[in-house]
CSV table of C-alpha atoms in Angstrom, one decimal:
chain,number,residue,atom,x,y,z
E,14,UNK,CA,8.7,83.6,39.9
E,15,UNK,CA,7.5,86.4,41.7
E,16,UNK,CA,9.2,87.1,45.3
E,17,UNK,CA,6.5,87.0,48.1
E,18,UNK,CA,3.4,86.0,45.9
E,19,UNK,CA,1.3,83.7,46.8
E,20,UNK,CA,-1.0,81.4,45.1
E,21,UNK,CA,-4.0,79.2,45.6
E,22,UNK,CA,-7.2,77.8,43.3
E,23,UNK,CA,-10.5,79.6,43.4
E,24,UNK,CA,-13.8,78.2,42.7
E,25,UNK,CA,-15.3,80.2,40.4
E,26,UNK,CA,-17.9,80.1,37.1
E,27,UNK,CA,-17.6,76.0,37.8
E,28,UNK,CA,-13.9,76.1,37.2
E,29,UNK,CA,-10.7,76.3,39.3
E,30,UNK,CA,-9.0,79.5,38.7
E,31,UNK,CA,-5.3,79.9,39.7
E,32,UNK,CA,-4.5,83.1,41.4
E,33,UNK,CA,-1.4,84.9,42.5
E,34,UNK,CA,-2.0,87.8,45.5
E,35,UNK,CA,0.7,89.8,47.4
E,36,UNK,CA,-0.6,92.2,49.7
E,37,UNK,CA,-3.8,92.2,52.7
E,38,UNK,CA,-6.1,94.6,54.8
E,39,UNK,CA,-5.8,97.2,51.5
E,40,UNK,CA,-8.5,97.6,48.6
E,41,UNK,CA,-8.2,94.9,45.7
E,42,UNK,CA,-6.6,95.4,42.3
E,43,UNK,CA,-7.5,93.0,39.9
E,44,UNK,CA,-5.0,92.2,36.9
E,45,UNK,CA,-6.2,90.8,34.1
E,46,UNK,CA,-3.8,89.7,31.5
E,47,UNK,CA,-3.0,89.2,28.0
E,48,UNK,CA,-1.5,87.2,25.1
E,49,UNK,CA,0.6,85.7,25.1
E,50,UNK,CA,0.8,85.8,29.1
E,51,UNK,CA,-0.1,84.6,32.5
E,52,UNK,CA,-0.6,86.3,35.7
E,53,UNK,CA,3.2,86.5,35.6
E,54,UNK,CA,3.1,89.5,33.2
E,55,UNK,CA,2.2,91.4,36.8
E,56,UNK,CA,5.7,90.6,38.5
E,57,UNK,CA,6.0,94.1,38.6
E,58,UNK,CA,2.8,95.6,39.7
E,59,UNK,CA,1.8,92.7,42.1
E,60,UNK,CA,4.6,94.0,44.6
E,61,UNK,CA,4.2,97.9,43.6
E,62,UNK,CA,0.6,97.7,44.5
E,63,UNK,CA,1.2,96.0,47.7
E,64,UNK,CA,4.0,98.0,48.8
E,65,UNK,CA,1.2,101.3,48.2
E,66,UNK,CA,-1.2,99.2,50.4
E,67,UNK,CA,-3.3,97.5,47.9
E,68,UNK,CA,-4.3,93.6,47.5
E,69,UNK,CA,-3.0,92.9,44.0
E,70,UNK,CA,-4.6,89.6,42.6
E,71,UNK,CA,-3.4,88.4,39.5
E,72,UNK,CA,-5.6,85.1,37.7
E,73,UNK,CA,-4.6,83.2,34.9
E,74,UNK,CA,-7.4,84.0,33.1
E,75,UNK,CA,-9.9,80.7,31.4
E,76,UNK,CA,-7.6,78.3,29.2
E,77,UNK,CA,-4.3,80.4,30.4
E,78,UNK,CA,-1.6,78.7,32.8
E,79,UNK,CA,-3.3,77.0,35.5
E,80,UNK,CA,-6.8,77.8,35.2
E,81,UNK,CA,-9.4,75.1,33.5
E,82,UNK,CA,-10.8,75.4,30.8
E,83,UNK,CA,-13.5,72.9,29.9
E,84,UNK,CA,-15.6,72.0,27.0
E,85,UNK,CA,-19.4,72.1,25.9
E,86,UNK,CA,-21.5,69.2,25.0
E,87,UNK,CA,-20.0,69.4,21.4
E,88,UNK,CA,-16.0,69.3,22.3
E,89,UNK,CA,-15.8,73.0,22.4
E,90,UNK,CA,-14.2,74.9,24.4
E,91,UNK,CA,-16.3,77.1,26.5
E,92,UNK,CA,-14.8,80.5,25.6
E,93,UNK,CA,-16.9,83.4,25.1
E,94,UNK,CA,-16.6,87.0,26.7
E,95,UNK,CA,-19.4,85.7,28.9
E,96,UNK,CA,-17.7,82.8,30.3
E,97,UNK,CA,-14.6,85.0,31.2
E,98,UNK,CA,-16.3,87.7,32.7
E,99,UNK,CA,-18.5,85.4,34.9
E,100,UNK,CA,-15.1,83.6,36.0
E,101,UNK,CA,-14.2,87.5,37.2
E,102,UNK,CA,-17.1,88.4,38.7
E,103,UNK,CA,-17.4,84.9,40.2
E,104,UNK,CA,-13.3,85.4,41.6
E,105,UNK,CA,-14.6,89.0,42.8
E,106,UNK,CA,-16.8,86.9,45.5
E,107,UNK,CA,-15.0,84.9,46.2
E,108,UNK,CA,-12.5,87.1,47.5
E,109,UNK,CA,-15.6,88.7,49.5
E,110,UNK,CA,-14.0,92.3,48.5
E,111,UNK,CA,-16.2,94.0,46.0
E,112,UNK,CA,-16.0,96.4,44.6
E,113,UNK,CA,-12.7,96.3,43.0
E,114,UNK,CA,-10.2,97.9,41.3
E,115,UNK,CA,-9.5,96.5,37.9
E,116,UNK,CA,-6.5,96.5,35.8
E,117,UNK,CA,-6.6,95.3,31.9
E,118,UNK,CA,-4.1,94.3,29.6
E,119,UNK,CA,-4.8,93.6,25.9
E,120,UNK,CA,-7.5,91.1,25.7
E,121,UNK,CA,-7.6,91.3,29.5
E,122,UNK,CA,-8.7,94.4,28.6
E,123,UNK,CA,-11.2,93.5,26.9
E,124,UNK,CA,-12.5,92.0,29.8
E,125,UNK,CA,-12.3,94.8,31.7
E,126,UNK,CA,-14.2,96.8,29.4
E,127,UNK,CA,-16.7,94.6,29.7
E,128,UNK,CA,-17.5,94.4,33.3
E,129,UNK,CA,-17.4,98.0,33.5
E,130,UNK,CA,-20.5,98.2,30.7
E,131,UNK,CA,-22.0,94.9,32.3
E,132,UNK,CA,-21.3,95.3,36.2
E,133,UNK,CA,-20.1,98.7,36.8
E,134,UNK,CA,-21.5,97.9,40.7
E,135,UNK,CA,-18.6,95.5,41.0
E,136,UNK,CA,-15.7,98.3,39.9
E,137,UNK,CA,-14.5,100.8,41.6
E,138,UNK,CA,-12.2,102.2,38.9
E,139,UNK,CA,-10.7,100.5,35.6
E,140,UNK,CA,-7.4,101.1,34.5
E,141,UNK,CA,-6.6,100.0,30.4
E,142,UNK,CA,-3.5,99.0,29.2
E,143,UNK,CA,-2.6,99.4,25.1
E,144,UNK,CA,-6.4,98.5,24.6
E,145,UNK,CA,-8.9,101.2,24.4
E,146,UNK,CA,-12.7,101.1,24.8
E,147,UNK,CA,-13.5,99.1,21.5
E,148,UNK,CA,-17.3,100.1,20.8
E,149,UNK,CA,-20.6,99.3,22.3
E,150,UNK,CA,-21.9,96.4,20.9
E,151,UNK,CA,-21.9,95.0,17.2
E,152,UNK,CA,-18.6,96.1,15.6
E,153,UNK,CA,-15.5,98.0,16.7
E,154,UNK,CA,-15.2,102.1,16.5
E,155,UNK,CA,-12.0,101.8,13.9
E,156,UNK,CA,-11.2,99.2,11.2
E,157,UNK,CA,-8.9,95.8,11.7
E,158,UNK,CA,-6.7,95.4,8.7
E,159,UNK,CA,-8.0,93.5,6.1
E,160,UNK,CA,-4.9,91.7,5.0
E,161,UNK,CA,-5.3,87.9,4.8
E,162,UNK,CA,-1.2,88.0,6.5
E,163,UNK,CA,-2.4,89.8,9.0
E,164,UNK,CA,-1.7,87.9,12.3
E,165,UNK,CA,-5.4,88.1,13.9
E,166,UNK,CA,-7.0,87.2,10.8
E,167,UNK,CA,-4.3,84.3,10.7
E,168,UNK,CA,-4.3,83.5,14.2
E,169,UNK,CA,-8.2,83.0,13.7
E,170,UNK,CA,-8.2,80.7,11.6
E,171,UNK,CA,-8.5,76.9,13.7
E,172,UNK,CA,-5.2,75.2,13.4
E,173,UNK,CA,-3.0,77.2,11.5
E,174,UNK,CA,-1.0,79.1,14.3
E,175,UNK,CA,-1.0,75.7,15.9
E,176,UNK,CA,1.0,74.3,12.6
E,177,UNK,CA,3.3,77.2,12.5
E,178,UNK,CA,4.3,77.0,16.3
E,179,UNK,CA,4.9,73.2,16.0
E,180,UNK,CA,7.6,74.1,14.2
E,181,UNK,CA,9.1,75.2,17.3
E,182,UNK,CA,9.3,74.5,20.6
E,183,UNK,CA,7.0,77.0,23.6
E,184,UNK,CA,9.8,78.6,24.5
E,185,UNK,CA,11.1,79.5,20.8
E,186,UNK,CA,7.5,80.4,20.1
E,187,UNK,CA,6.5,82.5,23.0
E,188,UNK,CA,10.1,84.5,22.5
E,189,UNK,CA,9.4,84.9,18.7
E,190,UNK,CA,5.8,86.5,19.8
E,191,UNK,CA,6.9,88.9,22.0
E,192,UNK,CA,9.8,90.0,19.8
E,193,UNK,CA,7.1,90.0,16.8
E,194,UNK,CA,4.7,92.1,19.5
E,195,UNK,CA,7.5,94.4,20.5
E,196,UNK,CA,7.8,96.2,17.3
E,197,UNK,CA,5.9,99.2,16.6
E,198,UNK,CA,4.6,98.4,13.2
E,199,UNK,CA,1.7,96.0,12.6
E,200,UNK,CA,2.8,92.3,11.5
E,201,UNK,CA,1.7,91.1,8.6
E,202,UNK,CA,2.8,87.8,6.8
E,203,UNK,CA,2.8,87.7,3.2
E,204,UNK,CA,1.4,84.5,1.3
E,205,UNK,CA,4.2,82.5,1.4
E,206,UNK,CA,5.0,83.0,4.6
E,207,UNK,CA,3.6,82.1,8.6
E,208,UNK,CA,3.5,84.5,11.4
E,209,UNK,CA,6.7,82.6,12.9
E,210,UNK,CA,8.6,83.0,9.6
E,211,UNK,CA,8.8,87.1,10.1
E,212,UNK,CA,11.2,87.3,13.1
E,213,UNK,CA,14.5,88.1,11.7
E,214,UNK,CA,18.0,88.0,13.3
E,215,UNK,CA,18.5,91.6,13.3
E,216,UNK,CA,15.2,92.0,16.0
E,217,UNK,CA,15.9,92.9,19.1
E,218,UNK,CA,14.3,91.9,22.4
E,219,UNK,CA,13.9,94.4,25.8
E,220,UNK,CA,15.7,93.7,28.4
E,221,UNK,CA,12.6,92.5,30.3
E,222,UNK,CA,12.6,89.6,28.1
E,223,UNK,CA,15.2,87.4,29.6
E,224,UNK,CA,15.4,83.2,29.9
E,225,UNK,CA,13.6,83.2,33.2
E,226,UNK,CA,10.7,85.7,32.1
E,227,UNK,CA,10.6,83.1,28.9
E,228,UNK,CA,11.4,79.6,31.6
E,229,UNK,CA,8.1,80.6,33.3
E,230,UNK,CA,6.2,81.1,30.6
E,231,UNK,CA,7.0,78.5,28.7
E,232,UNK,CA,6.2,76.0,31.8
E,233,UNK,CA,2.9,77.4,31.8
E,234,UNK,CA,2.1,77.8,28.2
E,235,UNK,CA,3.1,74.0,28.1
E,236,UNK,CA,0.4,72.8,30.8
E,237,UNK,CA,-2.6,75.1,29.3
E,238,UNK,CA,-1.6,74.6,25.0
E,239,UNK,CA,-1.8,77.4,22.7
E,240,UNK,CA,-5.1,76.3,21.8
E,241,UNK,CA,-7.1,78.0,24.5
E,242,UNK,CA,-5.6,81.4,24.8
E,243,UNK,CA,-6.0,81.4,20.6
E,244,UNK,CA,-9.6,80.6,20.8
E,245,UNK,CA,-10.5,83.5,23.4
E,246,UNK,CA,-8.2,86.4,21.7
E,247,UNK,CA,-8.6,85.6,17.9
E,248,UNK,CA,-11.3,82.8,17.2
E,249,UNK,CA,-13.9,84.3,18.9
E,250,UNK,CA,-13.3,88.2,18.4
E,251,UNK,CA,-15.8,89.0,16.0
E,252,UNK,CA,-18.3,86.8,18.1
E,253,UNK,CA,-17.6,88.9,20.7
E,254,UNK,CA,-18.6,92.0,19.6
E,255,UNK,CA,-21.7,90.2,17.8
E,256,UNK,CA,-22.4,88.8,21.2
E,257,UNK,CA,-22.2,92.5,22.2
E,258,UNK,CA,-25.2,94.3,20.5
E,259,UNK,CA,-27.3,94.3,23.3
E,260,UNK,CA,-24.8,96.9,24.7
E,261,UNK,CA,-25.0,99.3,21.5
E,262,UNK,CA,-24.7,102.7,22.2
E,263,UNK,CA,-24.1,102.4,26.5
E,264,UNK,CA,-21.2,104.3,27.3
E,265,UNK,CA,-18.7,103.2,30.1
E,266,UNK,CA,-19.9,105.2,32.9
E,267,UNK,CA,-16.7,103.9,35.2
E,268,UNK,CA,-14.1,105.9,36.2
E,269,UNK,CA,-11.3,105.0,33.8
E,270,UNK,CA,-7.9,105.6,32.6
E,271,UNK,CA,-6.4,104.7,29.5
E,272,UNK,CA,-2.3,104.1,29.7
E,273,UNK,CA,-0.7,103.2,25.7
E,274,UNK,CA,3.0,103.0,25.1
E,275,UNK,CA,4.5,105.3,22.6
E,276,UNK,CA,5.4,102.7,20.3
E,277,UNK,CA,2.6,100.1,20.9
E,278,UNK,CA,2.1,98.4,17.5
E,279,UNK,CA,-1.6,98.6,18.6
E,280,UNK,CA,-1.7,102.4,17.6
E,281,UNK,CA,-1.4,101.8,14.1
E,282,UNK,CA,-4.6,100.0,13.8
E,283,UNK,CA,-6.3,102.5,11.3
E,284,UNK,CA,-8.6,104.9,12.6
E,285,UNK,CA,-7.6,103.6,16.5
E,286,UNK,CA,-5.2,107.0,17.7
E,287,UNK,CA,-8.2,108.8,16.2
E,288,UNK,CA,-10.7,107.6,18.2
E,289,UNK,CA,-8.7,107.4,21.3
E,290,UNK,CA,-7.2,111.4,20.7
E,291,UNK,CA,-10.1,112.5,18.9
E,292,UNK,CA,-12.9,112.5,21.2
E,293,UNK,CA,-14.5,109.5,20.3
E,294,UNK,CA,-13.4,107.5,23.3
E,295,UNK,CA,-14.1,110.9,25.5
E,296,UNK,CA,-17.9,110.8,24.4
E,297,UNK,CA,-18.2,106.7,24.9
E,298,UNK,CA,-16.3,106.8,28.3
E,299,UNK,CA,-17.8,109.9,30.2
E,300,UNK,CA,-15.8,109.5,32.9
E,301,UNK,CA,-12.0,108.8,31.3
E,302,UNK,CA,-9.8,110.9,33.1
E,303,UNK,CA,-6.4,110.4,31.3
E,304,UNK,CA,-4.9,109.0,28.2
E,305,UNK,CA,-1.5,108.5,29.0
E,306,UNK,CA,1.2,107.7,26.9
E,307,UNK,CA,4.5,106.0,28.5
E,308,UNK,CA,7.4,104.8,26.9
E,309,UNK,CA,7.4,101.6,25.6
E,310,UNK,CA,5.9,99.4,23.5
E,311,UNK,CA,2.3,96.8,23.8
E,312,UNK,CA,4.0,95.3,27.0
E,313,UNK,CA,4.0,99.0,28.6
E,314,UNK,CA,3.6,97.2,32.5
E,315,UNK,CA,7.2,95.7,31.4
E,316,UNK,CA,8.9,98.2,29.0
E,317,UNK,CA,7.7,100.9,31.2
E,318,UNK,CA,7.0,99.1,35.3
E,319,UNK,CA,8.0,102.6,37.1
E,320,UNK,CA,6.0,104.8,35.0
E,321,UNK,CA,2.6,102.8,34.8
E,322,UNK,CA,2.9,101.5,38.4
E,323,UNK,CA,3.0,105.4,39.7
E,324,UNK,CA,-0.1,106.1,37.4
E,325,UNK,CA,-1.9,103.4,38.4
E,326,UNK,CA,-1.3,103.8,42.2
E,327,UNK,CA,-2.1,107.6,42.1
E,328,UNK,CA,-5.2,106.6,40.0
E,329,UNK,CA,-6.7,104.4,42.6
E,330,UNK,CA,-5.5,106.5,45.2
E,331,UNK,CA,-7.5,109.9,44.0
């Protein structure tokens, strides 16, 4: 685990929300995480941030770890963007220290994103990891691959991942997702085959992924279930952005920077780099005041700790 976190259960959005905070007395960073992660994925910045003089606070976000999830009148999961932000902005009071500075990665940043169009009085500045600023309202700025293999479009569909992981057990599955999430190409199954089967013995993993990294994750993936963190980053996407429209054409009026890693399978995306180098993401976010580009792959806070941990603290600081 993380040396000198701590942790404790907020009440928030009418659920408990586990959180793990290092640092006191500074400004507030918030972390919110990806998949397939937990506030663990912070290790790394948690301490950076409190050694600069921040209070770093890293949830498990709704469904992830050890933060509830419950379900609606009809069994289902209550999971929409709506529902996560409100657990944020409800953890932001609690903490009694808003505004904040906020800290995004991959569907986290989604998240992020989204308080910044919806309560840019809460943030202070948002940082993005390997996700940029996806449209405002209705559909995303660049197309998703259509491919019926690819692993969103299979990941969406209700059951299916859960089949192909049950092949395995959490930890196998969680190491073949971030070796499958490491590569710099986009992964797409063909028809005979399931997400799982395209790991090959001739991948290799970063040295970040070791058997305690995976031990920690695994323990926490095995309390929450897969079924939760799939719902939130693939089963609802395009309900998301439906759920979106209202926003339509607001930019992001936040101060913001945008940190990708060089090889982040994310970049191929078609039409993404475009928007992001192009001046698309310049004209929708006013105020974005760097794209940076680290080494590393999706997981740049792990390929790349050093790097993003001196952007981050010198973006906060300015």
């Amino acid at each position: 685990m993380a040396e000198g976190a701590t942790h404790r259960i907020i009440d928030t959005n009418g659920i408990k929300m586990h959180i793990a905070e290092m640092g006191s007395g500074g400004p507030t960073v918030l972390l919110l995480h990806g998949f397939p992660e937990t506030w663990y994925t912070w290790r790394f910045q948690l301490k950076a941030l409190a050694d600069a003089g921040f209070h770093a606070v890293a949830p498990d976000l709704r469904g992830f770890g050890l933060t509830e999830c419950p379900k609606d009148s009809s069994g289902n999961l209550k999971l929409s963007p709506l529902d996560l932000l409100g657990d944020i902005v409800g953890l932001v009071y609690a903490l009694g220290e808003d505004p904040v500075f906020v800290v995004g990665h991959d569907i986290g940043a989604f998240i992020g994103w989204n308080m910044c169009r919806m309560r840019p009085d809460l943030v202070r500045a948002y940082a993005s990891l390997g996700v940029p600023f996806t449209g405002a309202g209705g559909a995303p700025p660049f197309g998703f691959p259509t491919e019926e293999g690819f692993y969103v479009n299979r990941f969406a569909v209700p059951g299916r991942a859960e089949k192909d992981f049950g092949r395995f057990d959490t930890a196998t599955v969680l190491k073949n997702i971030y070796t499958l999430f490491c590569r710099s190409e986009l992964q797409i199954a063909g028809p005979d085959e399931e997400i799982m089967d395209l790991v090959t013995t001739s991948d290799t993993t970063p040295s970040w992924l070791t058997e305690e990294f995976i031990k920690v994750q695994s323990e926490l993936y095995e309390k929450s279930g897969f079924e939760g963190p799939l719902c939130f980053t693939y089963r609802n996407l395009m309900r998301t952005f439906e759920l979106l429209a209202p926003w339509i054409n607001m930019p992001v009026t936040s101060r913001c920077l945008y940190i990708t890693g060089k090889d982040d399978y994310v970049r191929k995306v078609p039409g993404l780099d475009e928007y992001v180098t192009g001046g698309g993401m310049k004209r929708d976010v006013p105020n974005l005041v760097d794209v940076a580009v680290v080494p590393g792959g999706h997981f740049v806070e792990e390929d790349s700790p050093e790097e993003v941990n001196s952007l981050l603290i010198h973006f906060f600081k300015e």
